[in-house]
Coordinates of N, CA and C in Angstrom, one line a residue:
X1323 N -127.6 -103.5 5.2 CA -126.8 -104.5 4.6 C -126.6 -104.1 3.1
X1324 N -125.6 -104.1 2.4 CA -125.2 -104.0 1.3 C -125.5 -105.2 0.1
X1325 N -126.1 -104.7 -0.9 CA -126.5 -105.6 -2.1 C -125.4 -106.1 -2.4
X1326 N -124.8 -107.1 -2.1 CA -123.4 -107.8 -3.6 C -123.9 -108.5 -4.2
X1327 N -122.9 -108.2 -5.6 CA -123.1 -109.1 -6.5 C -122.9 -110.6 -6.3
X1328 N -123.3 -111.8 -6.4 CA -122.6 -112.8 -6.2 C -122.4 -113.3 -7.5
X1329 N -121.1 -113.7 -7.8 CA -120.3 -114.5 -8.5 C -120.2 -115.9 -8.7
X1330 N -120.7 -116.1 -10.3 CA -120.5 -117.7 -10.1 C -119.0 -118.2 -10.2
X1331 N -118.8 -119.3 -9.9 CA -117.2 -119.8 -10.1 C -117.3 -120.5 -10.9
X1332 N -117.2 -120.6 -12.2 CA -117.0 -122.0 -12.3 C -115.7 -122.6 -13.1
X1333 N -115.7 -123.6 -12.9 CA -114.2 -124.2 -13.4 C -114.4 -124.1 -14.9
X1334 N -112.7 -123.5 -15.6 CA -112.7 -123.4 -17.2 C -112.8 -124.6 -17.5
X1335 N -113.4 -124.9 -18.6 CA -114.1 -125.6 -19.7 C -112.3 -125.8 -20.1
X1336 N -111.5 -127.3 -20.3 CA -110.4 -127.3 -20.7 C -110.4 -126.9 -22.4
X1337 N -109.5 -127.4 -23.0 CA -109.2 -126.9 -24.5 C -108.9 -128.1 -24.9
X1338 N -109.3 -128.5 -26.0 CA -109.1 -129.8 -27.1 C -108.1 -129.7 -27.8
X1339 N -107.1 -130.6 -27.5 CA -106.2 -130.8 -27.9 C -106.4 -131.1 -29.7
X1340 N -107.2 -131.9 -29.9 CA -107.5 -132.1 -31.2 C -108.3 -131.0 -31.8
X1341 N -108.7 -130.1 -31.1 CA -109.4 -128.8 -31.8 C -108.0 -128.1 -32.1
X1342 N -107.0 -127.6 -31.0 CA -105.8 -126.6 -31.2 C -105.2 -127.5 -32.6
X1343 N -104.8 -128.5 -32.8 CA -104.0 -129.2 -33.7 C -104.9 -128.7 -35.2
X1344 N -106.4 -129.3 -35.1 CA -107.1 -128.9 -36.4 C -107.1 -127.2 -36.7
X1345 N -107.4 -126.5 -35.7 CA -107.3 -124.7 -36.0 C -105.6 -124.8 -36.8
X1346 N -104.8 -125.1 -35.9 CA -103.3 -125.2 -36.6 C -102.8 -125.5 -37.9
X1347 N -103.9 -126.6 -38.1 CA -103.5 -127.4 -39.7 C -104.1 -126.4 -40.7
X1348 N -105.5 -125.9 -40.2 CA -106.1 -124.9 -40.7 C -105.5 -123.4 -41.3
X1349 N -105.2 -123.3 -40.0 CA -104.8 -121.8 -40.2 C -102.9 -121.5 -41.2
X1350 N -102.4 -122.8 -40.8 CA -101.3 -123.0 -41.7 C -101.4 -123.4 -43.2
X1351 N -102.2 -123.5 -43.7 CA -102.7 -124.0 -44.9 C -103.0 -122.4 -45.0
X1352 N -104.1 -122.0 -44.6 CA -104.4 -120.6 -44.9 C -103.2 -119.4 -45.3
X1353 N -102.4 -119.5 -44.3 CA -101.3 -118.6 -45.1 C -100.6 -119.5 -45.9
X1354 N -100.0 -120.7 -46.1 CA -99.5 -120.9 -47.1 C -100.6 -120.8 -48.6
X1355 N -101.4 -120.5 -48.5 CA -102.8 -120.3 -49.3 C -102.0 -118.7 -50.1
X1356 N -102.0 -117.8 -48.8 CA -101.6 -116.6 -49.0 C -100.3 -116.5 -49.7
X1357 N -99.7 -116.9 -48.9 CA -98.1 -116.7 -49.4 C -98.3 -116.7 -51.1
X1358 N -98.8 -118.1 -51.5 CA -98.5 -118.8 -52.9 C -99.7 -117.9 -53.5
X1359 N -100.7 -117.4 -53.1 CA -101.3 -116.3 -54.4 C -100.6 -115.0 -54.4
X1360 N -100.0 -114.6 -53.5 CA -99.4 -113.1 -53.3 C -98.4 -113.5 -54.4
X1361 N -97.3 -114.5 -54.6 CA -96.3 -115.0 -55.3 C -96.7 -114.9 -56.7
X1362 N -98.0 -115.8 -56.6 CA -98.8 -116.3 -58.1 C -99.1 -114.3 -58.8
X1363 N -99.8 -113.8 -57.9 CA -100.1 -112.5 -58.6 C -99.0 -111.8 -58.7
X1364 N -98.2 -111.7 -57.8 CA -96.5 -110.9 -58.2 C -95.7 -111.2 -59.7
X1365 N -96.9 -112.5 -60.1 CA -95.9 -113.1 -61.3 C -95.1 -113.9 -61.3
X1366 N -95.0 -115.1 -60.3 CA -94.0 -116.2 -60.3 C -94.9 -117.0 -61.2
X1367 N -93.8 -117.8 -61.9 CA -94.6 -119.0 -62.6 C -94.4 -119.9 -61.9
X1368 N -93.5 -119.9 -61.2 CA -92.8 -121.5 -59.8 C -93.6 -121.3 -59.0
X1369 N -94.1 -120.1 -58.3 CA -95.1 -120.0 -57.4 C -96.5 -121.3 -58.1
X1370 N -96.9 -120.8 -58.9 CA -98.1 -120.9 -59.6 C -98.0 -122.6 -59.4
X1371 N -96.4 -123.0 -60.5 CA -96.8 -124.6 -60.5 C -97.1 -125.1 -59.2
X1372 N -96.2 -124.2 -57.8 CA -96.4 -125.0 -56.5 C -97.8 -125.0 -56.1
X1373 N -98.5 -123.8 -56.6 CA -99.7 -123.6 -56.0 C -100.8 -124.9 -56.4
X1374 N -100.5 -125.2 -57.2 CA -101.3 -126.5 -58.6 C -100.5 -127.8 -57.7
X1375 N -99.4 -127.8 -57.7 CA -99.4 -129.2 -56.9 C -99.2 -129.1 -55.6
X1376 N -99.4 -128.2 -54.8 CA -99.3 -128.0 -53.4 C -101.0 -128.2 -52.9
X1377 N -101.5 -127.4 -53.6 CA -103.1 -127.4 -53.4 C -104.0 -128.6 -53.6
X1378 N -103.1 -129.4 -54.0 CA -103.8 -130.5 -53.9 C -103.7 -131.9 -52.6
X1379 N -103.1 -131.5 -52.2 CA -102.4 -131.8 -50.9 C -102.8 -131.1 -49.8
X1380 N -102.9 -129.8 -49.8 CA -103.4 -128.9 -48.6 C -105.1 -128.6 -48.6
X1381 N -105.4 -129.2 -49.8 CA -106.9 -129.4 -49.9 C -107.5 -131.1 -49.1
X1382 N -106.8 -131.7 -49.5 CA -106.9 -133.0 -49.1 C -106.2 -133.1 -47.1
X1383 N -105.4 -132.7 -47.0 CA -105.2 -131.9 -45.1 C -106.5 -131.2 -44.4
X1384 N -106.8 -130.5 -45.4 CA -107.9 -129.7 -44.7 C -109.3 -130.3 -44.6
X1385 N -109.4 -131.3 -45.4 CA -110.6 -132.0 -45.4 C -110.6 -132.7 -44.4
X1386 N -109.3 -133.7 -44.4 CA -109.2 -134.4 -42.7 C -109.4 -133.9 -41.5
X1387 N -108.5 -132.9 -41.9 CA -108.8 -132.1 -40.7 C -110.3 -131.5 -39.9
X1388 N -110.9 -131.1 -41.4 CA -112.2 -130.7 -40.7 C -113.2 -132.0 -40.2
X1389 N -112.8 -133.3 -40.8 CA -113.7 -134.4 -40.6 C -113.0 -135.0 -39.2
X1390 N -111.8 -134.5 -38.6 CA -111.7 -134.6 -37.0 C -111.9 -133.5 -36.5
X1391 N -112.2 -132.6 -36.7 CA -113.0 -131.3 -35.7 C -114.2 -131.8 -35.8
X1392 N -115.0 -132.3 -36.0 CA -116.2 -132.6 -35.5 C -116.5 -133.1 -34.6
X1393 N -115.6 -134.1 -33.9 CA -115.7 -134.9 -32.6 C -115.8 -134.1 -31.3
X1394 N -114.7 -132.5 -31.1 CA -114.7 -132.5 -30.6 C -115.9 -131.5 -30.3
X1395 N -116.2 -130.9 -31.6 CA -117.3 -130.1 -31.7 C -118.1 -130.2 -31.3
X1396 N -118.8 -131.7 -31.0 CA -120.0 -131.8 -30.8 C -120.1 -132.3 -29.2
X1397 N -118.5 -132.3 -28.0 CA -118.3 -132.3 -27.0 C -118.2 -131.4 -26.1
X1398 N -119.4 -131.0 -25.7 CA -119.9 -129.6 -24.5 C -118.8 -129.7 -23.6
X1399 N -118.1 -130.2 -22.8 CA -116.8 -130.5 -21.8 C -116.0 -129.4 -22.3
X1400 N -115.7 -129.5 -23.8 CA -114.6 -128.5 -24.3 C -114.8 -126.9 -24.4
X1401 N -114.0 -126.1 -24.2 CA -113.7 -124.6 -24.5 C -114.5 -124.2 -26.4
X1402 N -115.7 -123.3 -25.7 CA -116.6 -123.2 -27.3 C -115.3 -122.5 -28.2
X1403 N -115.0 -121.2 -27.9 CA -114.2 -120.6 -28.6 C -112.6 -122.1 -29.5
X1404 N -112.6 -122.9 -28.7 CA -111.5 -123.3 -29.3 C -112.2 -124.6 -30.2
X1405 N -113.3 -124.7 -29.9 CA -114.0 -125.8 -30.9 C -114.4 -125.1 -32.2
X1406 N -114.7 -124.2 -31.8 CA -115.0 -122.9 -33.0 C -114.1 -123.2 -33.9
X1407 N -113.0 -122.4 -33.8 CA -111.7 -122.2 -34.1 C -111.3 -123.5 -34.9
X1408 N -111.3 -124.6 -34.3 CA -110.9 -126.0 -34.8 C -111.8 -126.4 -36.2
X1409 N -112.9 -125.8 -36.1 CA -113.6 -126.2 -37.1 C -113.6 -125.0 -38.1
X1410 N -114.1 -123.7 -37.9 CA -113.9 -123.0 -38.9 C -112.7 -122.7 -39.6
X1411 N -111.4 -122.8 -39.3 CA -109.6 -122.5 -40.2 C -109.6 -123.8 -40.8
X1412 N -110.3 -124.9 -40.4 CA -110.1 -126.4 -41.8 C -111.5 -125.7 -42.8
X1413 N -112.4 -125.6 -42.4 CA -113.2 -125.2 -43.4 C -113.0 -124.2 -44.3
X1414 N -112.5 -123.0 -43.6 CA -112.1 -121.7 -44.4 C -111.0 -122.0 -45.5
X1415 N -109.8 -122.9 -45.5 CA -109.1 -123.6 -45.9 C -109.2 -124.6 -47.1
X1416 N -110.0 -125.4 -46.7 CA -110.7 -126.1 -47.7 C -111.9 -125.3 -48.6
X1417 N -112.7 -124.2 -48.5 CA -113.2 -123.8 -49.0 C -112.6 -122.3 -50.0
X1418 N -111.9 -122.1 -49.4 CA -110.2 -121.4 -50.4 C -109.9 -122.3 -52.0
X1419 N -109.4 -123.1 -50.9 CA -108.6 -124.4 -52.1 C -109.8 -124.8 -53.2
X1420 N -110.8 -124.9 -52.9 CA -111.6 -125.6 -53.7 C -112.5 -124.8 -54.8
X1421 N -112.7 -123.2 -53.9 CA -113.2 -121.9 -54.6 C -111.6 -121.7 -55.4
X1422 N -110.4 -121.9 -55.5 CA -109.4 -121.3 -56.5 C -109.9 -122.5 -57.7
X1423 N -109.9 -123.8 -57.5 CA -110.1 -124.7 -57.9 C -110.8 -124.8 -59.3
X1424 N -111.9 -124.1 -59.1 CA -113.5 -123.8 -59.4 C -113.0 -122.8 -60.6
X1425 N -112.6 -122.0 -59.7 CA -112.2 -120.7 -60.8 C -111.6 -121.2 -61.8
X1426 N -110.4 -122.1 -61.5 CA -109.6 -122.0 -62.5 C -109.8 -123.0 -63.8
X1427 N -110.7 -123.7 -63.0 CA -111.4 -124.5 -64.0 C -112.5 -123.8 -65.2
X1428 N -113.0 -122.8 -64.4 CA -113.9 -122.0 -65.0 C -113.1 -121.1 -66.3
X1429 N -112.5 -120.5 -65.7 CA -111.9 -119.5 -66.5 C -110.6 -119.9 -67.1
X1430 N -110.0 -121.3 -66.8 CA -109.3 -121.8 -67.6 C -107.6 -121.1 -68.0

């Protein structure tokens, strides 16, 4: 008789709707993050002012956002990779915003 392997089945773990929306808010902030420093360093001054009153706004999104990835975070039912995802692109986001923040306050 032949050794096989046996295979577990198990049913995929669905995906959080409120995780894909939070990664989304996240990771869209993140490039507009990009966009507006690539602009800012190319030398726009309109970049710059948007970045100063945009970022205050996309800082304040991303904070919500991360303070609703938590819910789904801490629900085993859901897909780890997509809880991941939900919670670290609001964080990376908000910690962007708040690290330019810092700087600029610093260095003025």
């Amino acid at each position: 008789m032949s050794a096989r392997r046996r295979r577990r089945f198990e049913a995929k773990r669905p995906k959080s709707r409120l995780s894909i929306w939070t990664a989304a808010i996240g990771g869209g902030i993140l490039i507009l993050y990009g966009v507006l420093l690539a602009l800012t360093v190319a030398g726009s001054d309109e970049a710059a002012r948007w970045m100063a009153g945009i970022g205050v706004f996309a800082m304040i999104g991303a904070a919500i956002a991360l303070g609703k990835s938590i819910s789904p975070f801490r629900d085993q039912g859901f897909d780890t990779l997509n809880r991941w995802l939900g919670m670290l692109l609001p964080l990376a986001a908000l910690l962007v915003w708040v690290w330019t923040y810092l700087v600029g306050i610093i260095l003025g």
